[in-house]
Short mmCIF file of C-alpha atoms in Angstrom, two decimals:
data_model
loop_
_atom_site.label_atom_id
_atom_site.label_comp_id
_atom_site.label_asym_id
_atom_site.label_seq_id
_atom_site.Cartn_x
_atom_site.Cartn_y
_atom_site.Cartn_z
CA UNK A 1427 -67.62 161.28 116.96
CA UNK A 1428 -71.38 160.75 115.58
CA UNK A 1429 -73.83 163.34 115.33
CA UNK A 1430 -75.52 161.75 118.86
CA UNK A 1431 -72.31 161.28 120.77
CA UNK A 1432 -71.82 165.14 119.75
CA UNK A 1433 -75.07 166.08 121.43
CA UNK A 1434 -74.49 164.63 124.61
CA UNK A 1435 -71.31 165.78 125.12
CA UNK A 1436 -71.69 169.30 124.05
CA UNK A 1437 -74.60 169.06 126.93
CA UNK A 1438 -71.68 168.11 129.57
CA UNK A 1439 -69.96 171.05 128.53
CA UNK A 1440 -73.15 173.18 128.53
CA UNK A 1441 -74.15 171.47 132.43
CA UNK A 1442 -70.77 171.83 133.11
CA UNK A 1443 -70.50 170.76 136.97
CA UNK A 1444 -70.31 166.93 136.95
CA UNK A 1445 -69.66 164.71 139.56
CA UNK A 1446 -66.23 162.17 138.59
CA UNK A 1447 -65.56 159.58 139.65
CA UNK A 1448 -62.00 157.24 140.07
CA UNK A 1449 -60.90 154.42 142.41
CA UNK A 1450 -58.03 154.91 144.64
CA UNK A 1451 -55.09 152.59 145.04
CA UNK A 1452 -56.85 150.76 147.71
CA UNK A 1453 -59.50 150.36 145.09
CA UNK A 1454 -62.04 152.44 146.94
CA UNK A 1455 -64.40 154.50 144.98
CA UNK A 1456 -63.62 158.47 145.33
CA UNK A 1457 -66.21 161.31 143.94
CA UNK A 1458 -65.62 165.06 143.80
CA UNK A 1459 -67.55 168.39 141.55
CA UNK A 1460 -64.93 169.16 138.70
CA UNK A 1461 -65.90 171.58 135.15
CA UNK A 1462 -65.84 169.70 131.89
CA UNK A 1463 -63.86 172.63 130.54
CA UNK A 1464 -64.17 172.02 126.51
CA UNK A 1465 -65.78 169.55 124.23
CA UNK A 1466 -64.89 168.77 120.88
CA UNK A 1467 -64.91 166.13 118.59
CA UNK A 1468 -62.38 163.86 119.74
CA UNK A 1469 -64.01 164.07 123.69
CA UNK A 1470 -64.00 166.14 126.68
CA UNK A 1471 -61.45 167.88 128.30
CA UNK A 1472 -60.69 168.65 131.93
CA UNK A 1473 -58.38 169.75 133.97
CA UNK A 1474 -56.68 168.80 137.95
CA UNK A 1475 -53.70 170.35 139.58
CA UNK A 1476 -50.93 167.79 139.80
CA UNK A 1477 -51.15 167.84 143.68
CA UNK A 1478 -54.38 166.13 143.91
CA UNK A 1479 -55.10 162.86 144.37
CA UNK A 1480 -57.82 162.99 141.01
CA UNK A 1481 -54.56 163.90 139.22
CA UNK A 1482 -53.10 160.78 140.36
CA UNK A 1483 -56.12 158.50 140.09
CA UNK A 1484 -56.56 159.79 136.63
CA UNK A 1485 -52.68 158.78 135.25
CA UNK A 1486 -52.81 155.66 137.19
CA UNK A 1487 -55.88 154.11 136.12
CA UNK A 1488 -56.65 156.52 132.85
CA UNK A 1489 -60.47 155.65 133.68
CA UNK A 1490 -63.62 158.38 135.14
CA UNK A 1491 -66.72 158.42 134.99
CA UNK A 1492 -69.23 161.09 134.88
CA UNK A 1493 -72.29 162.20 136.30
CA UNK A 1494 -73.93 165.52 135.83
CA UNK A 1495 -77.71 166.81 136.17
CA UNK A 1496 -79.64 169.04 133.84
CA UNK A 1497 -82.32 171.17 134.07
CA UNK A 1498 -85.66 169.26 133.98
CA UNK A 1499 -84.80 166.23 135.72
CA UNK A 1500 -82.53 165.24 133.11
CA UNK A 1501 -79.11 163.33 134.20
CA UNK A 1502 -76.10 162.75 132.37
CA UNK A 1503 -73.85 159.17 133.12
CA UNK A 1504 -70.41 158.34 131.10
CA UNK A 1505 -67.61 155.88 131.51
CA UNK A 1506 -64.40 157.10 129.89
CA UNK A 1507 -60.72 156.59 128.99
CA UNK A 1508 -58.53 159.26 129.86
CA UNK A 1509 -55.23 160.40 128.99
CA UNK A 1510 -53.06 163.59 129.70
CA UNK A 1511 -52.58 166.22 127.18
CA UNK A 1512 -50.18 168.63 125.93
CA UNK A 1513 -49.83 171.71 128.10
CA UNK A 1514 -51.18 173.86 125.01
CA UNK A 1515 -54.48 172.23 126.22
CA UNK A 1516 -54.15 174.29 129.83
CA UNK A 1517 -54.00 177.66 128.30
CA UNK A 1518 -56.87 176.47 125.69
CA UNK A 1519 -58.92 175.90 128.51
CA UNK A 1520 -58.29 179.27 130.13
CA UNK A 1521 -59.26 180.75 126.74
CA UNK A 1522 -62.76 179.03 127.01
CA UNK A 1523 -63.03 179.45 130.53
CA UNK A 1524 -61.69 182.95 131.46
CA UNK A 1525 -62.92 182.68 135.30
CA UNK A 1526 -60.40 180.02 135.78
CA UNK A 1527 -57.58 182.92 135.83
CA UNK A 1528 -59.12 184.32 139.17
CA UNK A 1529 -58.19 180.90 140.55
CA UNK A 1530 -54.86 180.46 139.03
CA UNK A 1531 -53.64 183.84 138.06
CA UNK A 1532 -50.62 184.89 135.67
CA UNK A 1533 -48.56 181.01 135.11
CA UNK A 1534 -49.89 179.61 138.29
CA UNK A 1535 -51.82 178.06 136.04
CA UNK A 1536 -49.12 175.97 134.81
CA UNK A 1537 -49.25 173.88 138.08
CA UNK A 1538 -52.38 172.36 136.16
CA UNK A 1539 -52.55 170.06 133.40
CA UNK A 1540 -55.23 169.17 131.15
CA UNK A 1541 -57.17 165.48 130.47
CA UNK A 1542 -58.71 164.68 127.69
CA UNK A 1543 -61.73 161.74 127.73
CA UNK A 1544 -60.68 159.98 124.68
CA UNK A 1545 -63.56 157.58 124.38
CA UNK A 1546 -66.58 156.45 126.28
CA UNK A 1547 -69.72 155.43 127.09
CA UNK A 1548 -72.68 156.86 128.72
CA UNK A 1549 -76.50 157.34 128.71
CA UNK A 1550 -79.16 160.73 129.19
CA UNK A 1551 -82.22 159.98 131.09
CA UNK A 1552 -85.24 161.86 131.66
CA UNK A 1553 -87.50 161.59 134.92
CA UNK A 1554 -89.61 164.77 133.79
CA UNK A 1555 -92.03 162.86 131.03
CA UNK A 1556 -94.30 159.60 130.89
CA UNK A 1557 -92.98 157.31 129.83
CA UNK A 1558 -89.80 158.13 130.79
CA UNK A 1559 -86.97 158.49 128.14
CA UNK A 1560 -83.49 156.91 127.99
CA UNK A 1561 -80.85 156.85 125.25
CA UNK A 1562 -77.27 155.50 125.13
CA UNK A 1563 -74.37 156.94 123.31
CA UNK A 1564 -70.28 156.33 122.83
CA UNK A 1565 -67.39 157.49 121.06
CA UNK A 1566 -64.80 155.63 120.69
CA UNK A 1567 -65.99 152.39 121.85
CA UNK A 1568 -69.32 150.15 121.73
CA UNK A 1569 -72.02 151.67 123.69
CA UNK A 1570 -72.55 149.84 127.10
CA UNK A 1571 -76.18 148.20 127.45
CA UNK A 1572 -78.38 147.83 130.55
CA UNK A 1573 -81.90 146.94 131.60
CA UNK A 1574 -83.69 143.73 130.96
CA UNK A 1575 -84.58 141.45 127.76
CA UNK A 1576 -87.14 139.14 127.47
CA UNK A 1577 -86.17 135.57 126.05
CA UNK A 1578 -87.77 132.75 123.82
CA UNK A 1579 -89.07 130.81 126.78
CA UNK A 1580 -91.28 133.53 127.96
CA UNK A 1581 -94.92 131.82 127.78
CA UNK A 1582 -96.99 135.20 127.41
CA UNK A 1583 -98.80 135.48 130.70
CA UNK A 1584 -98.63 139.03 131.00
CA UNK A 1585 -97.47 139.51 134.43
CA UNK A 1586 -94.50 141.43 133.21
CA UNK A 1587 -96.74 143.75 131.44
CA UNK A 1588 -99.08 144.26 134.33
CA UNK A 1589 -95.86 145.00 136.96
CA UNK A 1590 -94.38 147.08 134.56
CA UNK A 1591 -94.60 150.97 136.25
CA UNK A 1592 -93.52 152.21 132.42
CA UNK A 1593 -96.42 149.96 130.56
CA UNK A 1594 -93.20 149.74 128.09
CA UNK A 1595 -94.00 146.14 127.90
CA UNK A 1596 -95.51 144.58 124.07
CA UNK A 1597 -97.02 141.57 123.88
CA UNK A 1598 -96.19 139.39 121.77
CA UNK A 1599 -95.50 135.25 120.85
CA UNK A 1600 -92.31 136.68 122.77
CA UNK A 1601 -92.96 139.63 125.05
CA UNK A 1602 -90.47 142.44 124.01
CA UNK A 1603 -89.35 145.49 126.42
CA UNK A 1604 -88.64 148.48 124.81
CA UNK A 1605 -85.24 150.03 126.31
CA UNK A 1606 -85.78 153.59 125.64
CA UNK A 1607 -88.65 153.67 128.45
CA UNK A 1608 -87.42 151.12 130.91
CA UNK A 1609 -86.98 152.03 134.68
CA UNK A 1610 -84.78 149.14 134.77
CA UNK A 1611 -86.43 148.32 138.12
CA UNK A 1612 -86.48 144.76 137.68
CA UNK A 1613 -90.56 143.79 138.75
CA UNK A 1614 -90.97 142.52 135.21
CA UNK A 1615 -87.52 140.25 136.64
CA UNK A 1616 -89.69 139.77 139.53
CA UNK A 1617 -92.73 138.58 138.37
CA UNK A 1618 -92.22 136.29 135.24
CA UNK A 1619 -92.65 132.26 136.39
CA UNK A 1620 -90.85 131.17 133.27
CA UNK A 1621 -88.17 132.91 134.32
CA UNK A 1622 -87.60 134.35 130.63
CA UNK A 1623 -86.54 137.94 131.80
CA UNK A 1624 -82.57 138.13 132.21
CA UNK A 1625 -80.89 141.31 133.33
CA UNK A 1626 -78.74 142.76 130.71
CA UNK A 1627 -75.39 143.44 132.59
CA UNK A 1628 -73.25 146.83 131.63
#
């Protein structure tokens, strides 16, 4: 795991309530508040009781995703692969996390087992300053990118740059968009009649 990746998942762990997310066997989306209960340098471990239906959501698909927010309007978004650990991994998480005995005391806790988030994607983002801030990371895998690029037919009017609530818009022979301060709102989208923007898909 790089040096970036690191940072942003050692802030999970220090957030530690996320939101995950799975999709059911109907293929609806399902959300609930779990702990991310360790990080290290091969991902992020969690844990689920085996009677749950995250436990099962998590074997069957061996997909979550993340969602977490830190202090200072900062939030937290990762898409990861997931795979179940040896039970070792249960009692390491008790270790790190001694409240979790008052919830499963003595070898209740063995009615638990422990996930590990193998390799991702995901992204911080921070409301608080102007312009705002962005910044993908991964482990694992290639970072997933979003937001919108300008192409070579763009005929520099400037209407992007004037719709732009970021001003992250540069002018240019080719307008460029810098992704670190992009709302990804779409108006530049919106308002180019060259139709030179395109919408970079995750």
């Amino acid at each position: 795991m790089n040096e970036k990746a690191r940072k942003y998942v050692d802030m999970f762990r220090k957030v530690k309530i996320a939101s995950a997310g799975t999709v059911d066997a109907q293929g609806h989306p399902r959300s609930r508040i779990i702990n991310v209960m360790i990080a290290a340098d091969e991902g992020m471990y969690i844990v689920t009781s085996k009677g749950k239906p995250f436990y099962e959501q998590l074997t069957e698909t061996g997909e979550v995703a993340l969602s977490a927010m830190c202090p200072d309007c900062q939030s937290l978004k990762f898409y990861g692969k997931v795979k179940k650990v040896e039970k070792k991994w249960v009692d390491k998480v008790f270790e790190e996390n001694p409240g979790m005995n008052e919830v499963y005391p003595g070898d209740t806790r063995y009615i638990l087992d422990a996930f590990l988030i193998y390799e991702g994607t995901g992204e911080w983002f921070d409301l608080l300053n102007y312009p705002i801030n962005r910044e993908t990371f991964s482990y694992g895998m290639e970072e997933e990118k979003a937001g919108f690029e300008i192409m070579d037919n763009c005929i520099a009017c400037g209407n992007c740059v004037n719709a732009c609530p970021q001003k992250c818009i540069t002018p240019g022979s080719v307008y460029r968009i810098d992704p670190s301060h992009c709302l990804q709102c779409g108006a530049c989208m919106e308002t180019c009649p060259a139709g030179a923007v395109r919408k970079i898909h995750e």
